[in-house]
Short mmCIF file of C-alpha atoms and ligand atoms in Angstrom, two decimals:
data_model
loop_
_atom_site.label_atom_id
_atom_site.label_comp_id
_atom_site.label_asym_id
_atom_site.label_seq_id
_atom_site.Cartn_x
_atom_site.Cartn_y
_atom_site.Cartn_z
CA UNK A 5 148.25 137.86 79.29
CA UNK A 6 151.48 136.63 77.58
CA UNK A 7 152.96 132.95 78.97
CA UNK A 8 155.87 134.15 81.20
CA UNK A 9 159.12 132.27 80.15
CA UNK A 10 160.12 128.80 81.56
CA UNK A 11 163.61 129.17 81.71
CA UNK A 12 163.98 132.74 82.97
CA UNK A 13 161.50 131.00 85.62
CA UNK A 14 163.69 128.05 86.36
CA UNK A 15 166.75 130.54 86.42
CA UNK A 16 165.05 132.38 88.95
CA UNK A 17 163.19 130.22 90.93
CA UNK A 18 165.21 126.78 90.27
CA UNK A 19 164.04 123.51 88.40
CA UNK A 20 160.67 122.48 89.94
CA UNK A 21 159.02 126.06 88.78
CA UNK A 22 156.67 126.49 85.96
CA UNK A 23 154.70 128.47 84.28
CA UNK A 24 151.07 127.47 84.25
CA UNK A 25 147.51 127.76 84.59
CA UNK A 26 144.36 127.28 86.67
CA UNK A 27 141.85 124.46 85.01
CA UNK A 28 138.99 125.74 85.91
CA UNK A 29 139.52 130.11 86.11
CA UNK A 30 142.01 130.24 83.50
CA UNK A 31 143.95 132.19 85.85
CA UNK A 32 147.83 132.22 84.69
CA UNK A 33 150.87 132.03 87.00
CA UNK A 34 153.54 129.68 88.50
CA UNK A 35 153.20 126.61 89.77
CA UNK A 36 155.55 125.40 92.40
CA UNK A 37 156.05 122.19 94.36
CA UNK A 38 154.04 122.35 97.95
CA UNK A 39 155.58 124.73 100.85
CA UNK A 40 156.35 123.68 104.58
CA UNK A 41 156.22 126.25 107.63
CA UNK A 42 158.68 123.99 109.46
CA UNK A 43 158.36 126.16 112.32
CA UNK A 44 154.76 126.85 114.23
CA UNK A 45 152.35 126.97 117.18
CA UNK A 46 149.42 125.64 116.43
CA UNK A 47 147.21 126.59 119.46
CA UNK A 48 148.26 130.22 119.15
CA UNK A 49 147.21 131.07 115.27
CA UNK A 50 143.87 130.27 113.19
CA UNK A 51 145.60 127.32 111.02
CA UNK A 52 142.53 127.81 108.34
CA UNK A 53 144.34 130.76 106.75
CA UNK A 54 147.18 128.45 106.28
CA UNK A 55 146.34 126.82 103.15
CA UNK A 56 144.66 129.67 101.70
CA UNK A 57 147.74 131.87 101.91
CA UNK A 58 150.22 128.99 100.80
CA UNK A 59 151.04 126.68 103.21
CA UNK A 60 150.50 123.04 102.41
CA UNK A 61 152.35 121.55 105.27
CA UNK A 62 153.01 122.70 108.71
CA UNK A 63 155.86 121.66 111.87
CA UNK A 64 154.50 122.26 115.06
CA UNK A 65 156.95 122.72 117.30
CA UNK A 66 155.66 122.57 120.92
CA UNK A 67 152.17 121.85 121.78
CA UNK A 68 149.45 119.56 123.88
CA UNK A 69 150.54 116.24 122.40
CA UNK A 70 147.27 114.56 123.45
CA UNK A 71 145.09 117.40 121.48
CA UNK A 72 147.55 117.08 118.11
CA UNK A 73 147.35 112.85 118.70
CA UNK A 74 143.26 113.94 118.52
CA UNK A 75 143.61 115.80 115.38
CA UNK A 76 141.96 114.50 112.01
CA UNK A 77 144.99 113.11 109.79
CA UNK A 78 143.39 114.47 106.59
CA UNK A 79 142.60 118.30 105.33
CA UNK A 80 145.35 120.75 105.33
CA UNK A 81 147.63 121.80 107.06
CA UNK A 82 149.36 118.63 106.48
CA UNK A 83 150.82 118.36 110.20
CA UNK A 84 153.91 117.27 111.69
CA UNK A 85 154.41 117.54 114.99
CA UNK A 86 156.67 117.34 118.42
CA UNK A 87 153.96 117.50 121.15
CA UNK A 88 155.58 119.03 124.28
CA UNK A 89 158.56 120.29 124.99
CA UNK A 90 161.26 118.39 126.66
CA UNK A 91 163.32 120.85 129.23
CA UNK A 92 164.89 120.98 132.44
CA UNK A 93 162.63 121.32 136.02
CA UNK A 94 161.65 124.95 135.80
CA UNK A 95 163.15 125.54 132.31
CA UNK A 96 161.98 126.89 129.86
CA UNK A 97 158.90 127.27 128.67
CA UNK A 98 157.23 125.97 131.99
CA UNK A 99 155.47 129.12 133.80
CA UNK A 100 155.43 131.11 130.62
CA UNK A 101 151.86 132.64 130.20
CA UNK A 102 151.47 131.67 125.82
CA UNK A 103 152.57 127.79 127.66
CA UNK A 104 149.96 125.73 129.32
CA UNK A 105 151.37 123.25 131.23
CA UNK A 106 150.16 120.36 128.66
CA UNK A 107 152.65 121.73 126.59
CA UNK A 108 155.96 120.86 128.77
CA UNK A 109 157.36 117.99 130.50
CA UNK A 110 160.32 118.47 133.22
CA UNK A 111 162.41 115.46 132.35
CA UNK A 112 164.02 114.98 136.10
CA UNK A 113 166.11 111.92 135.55
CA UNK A 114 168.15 110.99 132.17
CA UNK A 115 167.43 107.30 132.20
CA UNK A 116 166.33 105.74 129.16
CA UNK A 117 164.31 102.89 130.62
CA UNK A 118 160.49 103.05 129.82
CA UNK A 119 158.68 103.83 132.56
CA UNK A 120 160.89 105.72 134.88
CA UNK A 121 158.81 108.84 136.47
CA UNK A 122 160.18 111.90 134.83
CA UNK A 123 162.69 110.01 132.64
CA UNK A 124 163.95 110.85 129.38
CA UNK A 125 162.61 107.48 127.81
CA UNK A 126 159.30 107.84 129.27
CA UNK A 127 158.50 111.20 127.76
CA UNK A 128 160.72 110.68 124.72
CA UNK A 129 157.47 107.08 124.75
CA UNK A 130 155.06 109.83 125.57
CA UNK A 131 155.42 112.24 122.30
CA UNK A 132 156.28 109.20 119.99
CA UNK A 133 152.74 107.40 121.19
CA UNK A 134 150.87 110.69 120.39
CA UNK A 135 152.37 110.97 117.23
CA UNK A 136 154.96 112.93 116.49
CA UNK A 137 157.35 112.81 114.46
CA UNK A 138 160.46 114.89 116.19
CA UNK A 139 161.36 115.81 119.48
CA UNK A 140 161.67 119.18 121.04
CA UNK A 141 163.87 120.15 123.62
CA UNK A 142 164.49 123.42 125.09
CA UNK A 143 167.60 124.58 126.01
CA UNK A 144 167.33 128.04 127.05
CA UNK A 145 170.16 129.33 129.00
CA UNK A 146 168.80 133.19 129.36
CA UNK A 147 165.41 131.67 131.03
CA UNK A 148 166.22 129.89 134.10
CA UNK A 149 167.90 126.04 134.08
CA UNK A 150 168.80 123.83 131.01
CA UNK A 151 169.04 119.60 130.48
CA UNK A 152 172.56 118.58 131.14
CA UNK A 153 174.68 116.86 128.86
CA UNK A 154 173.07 113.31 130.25
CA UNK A 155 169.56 114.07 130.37
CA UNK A 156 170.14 115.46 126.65
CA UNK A 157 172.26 112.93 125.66
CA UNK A 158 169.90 110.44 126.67
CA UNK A 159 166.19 112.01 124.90
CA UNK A 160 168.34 112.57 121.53
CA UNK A 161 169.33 108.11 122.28
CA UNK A 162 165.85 106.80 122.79
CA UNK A 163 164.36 109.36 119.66
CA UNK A 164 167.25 108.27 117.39
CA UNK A 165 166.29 104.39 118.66
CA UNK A 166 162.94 105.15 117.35
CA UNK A 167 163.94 106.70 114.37
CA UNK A 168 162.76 110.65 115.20
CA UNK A 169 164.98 113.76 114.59
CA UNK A 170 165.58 116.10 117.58
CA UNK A 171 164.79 119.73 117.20
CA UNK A 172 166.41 122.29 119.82
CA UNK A 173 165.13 125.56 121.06
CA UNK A 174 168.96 126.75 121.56
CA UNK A 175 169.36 130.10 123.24
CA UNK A 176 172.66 132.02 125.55
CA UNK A 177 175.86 130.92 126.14
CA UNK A 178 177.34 127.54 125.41
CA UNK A 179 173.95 126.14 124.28
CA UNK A 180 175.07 125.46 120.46
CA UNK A 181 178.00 123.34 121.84
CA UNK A 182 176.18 121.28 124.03
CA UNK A 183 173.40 120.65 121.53
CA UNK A 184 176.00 119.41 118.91
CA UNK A 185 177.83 117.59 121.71
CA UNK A 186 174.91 115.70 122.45
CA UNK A 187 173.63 115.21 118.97
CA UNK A 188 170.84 117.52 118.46
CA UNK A 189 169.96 117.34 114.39
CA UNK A 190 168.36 120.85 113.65
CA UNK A 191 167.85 124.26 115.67
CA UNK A 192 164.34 125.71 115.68
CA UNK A 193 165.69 129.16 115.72
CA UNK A 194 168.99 130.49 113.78
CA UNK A 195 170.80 131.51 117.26
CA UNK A 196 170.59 135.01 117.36
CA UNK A 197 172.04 135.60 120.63
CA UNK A 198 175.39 135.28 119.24
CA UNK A 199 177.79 135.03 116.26
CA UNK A 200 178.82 131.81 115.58
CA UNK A 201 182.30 131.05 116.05
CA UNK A 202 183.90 129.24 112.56
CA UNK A 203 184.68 125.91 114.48
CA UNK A 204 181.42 125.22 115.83
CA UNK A 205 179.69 126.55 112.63
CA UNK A 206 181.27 123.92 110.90
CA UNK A 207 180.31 121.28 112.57
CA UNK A 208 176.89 123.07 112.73
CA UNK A 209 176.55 122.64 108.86
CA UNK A 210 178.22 119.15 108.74
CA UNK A 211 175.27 117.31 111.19
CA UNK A 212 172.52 119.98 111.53
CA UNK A 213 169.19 121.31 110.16
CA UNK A 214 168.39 124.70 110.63
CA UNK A 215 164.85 126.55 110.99
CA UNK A 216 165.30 129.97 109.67
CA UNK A 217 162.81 131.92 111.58
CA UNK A 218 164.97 134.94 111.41
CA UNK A 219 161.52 137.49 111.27
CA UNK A 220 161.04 137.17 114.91
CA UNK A 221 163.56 139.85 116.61
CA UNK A 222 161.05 142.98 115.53
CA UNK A 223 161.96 144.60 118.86
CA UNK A 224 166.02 143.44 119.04
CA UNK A 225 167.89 144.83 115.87
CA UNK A 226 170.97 143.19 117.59
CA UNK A 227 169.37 139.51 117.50
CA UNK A 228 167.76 139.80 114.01
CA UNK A 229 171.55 140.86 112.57
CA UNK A 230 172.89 138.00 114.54
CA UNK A 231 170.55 135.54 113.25
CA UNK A 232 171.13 136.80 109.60
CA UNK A 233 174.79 137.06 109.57
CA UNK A 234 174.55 132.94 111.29
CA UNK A 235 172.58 131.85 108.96
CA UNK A 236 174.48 133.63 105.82
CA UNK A 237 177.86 131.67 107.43
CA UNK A 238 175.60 128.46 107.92
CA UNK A 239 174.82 128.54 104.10
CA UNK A 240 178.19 129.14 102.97
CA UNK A 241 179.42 126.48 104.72
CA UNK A 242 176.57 123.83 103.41
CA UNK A 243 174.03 124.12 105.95
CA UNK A 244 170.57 122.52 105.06
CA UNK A 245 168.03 125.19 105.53
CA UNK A 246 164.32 125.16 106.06
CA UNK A 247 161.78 127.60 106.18
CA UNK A 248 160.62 128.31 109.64
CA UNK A 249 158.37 131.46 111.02
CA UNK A 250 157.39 130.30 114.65
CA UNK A 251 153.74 131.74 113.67
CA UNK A 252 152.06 131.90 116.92
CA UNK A 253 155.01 133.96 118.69
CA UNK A 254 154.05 137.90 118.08
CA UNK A 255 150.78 138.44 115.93
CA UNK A 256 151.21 137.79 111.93
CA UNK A 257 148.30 136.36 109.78
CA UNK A 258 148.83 132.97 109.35
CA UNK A 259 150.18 132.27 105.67
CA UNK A 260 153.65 132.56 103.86
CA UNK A 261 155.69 135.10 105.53
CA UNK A 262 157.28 137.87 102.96
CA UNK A 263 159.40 138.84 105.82
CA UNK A 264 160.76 135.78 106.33
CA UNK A 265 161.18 135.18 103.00
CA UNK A 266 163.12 138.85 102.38
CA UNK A 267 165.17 137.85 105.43
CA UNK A 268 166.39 134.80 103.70
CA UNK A 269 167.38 136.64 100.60
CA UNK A 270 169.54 139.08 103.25
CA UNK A 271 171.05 136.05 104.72
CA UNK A 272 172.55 135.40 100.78
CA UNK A 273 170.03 132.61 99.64
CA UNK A 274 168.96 132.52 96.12
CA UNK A 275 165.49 131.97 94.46
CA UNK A 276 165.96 127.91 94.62
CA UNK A 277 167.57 128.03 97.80
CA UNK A 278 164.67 129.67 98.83
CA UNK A 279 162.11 127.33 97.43
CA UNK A 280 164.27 124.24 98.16
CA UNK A 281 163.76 125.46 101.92
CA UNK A 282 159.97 125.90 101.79
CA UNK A 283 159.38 122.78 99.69
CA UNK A 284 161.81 120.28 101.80
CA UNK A 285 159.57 117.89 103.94
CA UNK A 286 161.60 117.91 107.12
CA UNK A 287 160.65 115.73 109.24
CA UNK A 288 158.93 113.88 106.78
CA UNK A 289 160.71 112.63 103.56
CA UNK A 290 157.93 113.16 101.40
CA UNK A 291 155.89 116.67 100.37
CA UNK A 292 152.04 117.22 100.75
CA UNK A 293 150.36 114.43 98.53
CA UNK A 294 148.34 115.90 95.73
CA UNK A 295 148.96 119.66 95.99
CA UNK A 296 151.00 122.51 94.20
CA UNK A 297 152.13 126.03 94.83
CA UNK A 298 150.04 128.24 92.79
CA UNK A 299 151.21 132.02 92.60
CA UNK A 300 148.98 134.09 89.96
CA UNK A 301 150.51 136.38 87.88
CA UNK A 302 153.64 137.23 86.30
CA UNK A 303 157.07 135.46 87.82
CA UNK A 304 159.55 138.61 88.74
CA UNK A 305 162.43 139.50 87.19
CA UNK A 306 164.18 140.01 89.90
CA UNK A 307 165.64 138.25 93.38
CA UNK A 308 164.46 141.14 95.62
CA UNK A 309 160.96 141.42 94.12
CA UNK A 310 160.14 137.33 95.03
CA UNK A 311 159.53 137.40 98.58
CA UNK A 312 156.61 139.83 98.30
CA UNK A 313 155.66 137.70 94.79
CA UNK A 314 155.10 134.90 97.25
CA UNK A 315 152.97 136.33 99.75
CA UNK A 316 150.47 135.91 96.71
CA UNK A 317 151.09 132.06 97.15
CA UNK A 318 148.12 129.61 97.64
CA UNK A 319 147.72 125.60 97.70
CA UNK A 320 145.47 124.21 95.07
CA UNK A 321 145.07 120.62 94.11
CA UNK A 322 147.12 118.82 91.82
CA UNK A 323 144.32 118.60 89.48
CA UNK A 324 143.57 121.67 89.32
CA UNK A 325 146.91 123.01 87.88
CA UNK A 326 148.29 122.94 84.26
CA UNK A 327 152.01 123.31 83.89
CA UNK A 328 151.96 125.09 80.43
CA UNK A 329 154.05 123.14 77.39
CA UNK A 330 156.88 124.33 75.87
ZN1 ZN B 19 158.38 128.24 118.70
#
């Protein structure tokens, strides 16, 4: 098998891509830094076909926060995590049948103080003792109540105080505005129940993050050309972008996601936009220690042919990779 060329790889694929080798089976390909699923549900997918099928790293973004605190810190998935969600009495997700109740927490009064039943601070304390390393809060307008600006206002205060990002499940009318009024730093969904206006999508890409996950709306054409056309005006206005699948909602082997990936291409991103937003270590500020991307075989030539290129994607130790010289 001929060496593929390095700088119709970089071209394609942008500056961290090269052509190289397996140590050990000889097996040519591309190596690539390590890839994030910023965007998952641990407790509804078998995590062990992660790795396997590419993903070094992995966001979860609403589970049991005592049963992730439990979890061994080495082995892969590398996780990040929220721990429950953060929501209004009776909002969403409480009642919903993939949501056990260890997975919520009604926050019923927006002070800040440690210790207050039901307070903001005290389950903002909660997540942050288990572990994680963002906050979730839902704010789901089309499924029942939704924080106000206080109680919101308040979690994103005592998260910033101890130095963790908040991530919002933003959904229905309105919810966009009061997340950016409040200070809400990424979206764990493109919203997709609406175009967003310029304005607001403006300010969107000046102080958020956004978690694609635009591979979700299977059964709502309307919501997945929404969330595409959002996250196209998102990018052309300088959003950051990550990779995001919410693997646990609808049933998808676990593993790099072409459709997601294809998605992202339709919403206007490159090749190294793409792998900028599967390599970035949101929350964290540093990628997987001591694993690559290894994808055997040929690089494409072309944009449209890399998201199925990637679902051949796995994680393989450092070591065990040789970038070819040139
Ligand atoms: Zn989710």
């Amino acid at each position: 098998m001929t060496h593929a060329d390095p700088f119709a790889i970089r071209e394609l694929l942008g500056p961290a891509a090269a052509p190289g080798h397996r140590a050990l089976a000889g097996e040519h390909g591309v190596v690539l830094p390590p890839f994030t699923d910023h965007h998952v549900h641990l407790h509804l997918i078998d995590e062990h076909g992660l790795a396997p099928h590419g993903i070094a790293s992995a966001v979860d973004l609403g589970g049991d926060p005592v049963e992730l605190a439990r979890r061994p810190r080495e082995g892969f998935p590398r996780l990040s995590y929220a721990g429950a969600f953060l929501t209004a009495p009776g909002g969403y997700p409480v009642g919903r049948p993939w949501a056990p109740a260890a997975i919520a927490r009604e926050v019923t009064d927006a002070q800040t103080a440690p210790g207050v039943p039901g307070g903001a601070g005290t389950w903002v304390d909660e997540q942050a003792g288990c572990g994680a390393s963002v906050i979730k809060v839902a704010l789901n307008a089309a499924a029942g109540p939704v924080l106000d600006h206080d109680a919101l206002a308040a979690i994103v205060s005592c998260a910033h105080e101890r130095g963790l990002p908040v991530v919002a499940h933003v959904e229905g009318d309105g919810m966009l505005r009061l997340a950016l009024d409040t200070g809400v730093d990424a979206l764990a969904h493109t919203p997709f129940t609406q175009r967003v206006g310029l304005r607001l999508m403006a300010r969107a890409a000046a102080s958020q993050t956004w978690i694609s996950t635009l591979d979700i709306h299977g059964s709502d054409p309307e919501a997945a050309a929404n969330a595409v056309a959002n996250l196209a005006a998102f990018r052309e206005a300088g959003g950051r972008i990550l990779y995001g699948t919410d693997l646990g909602n609808g049933d998808r082997p676990a593993g790099v996601q072409v459709g997601e990936l294809a998605a992202l291409v339709r919403a206007g991103l490159g090749g190294p936009e793409v792998i900028a937003a599967l390599a970035d270590p949101w929350p964290g500020a540093d990628p997987a220690h001591g694993v690559a991307t290894f994808v055997p075989g040929e690089a494409p030539a072309a944009l449209e042919d890399v998201p199925a290129w990637l679902g051949g994607a796995t994680v393989v130790p450092e070591e065990e990779v040789v970038r070819d010289e040139h």
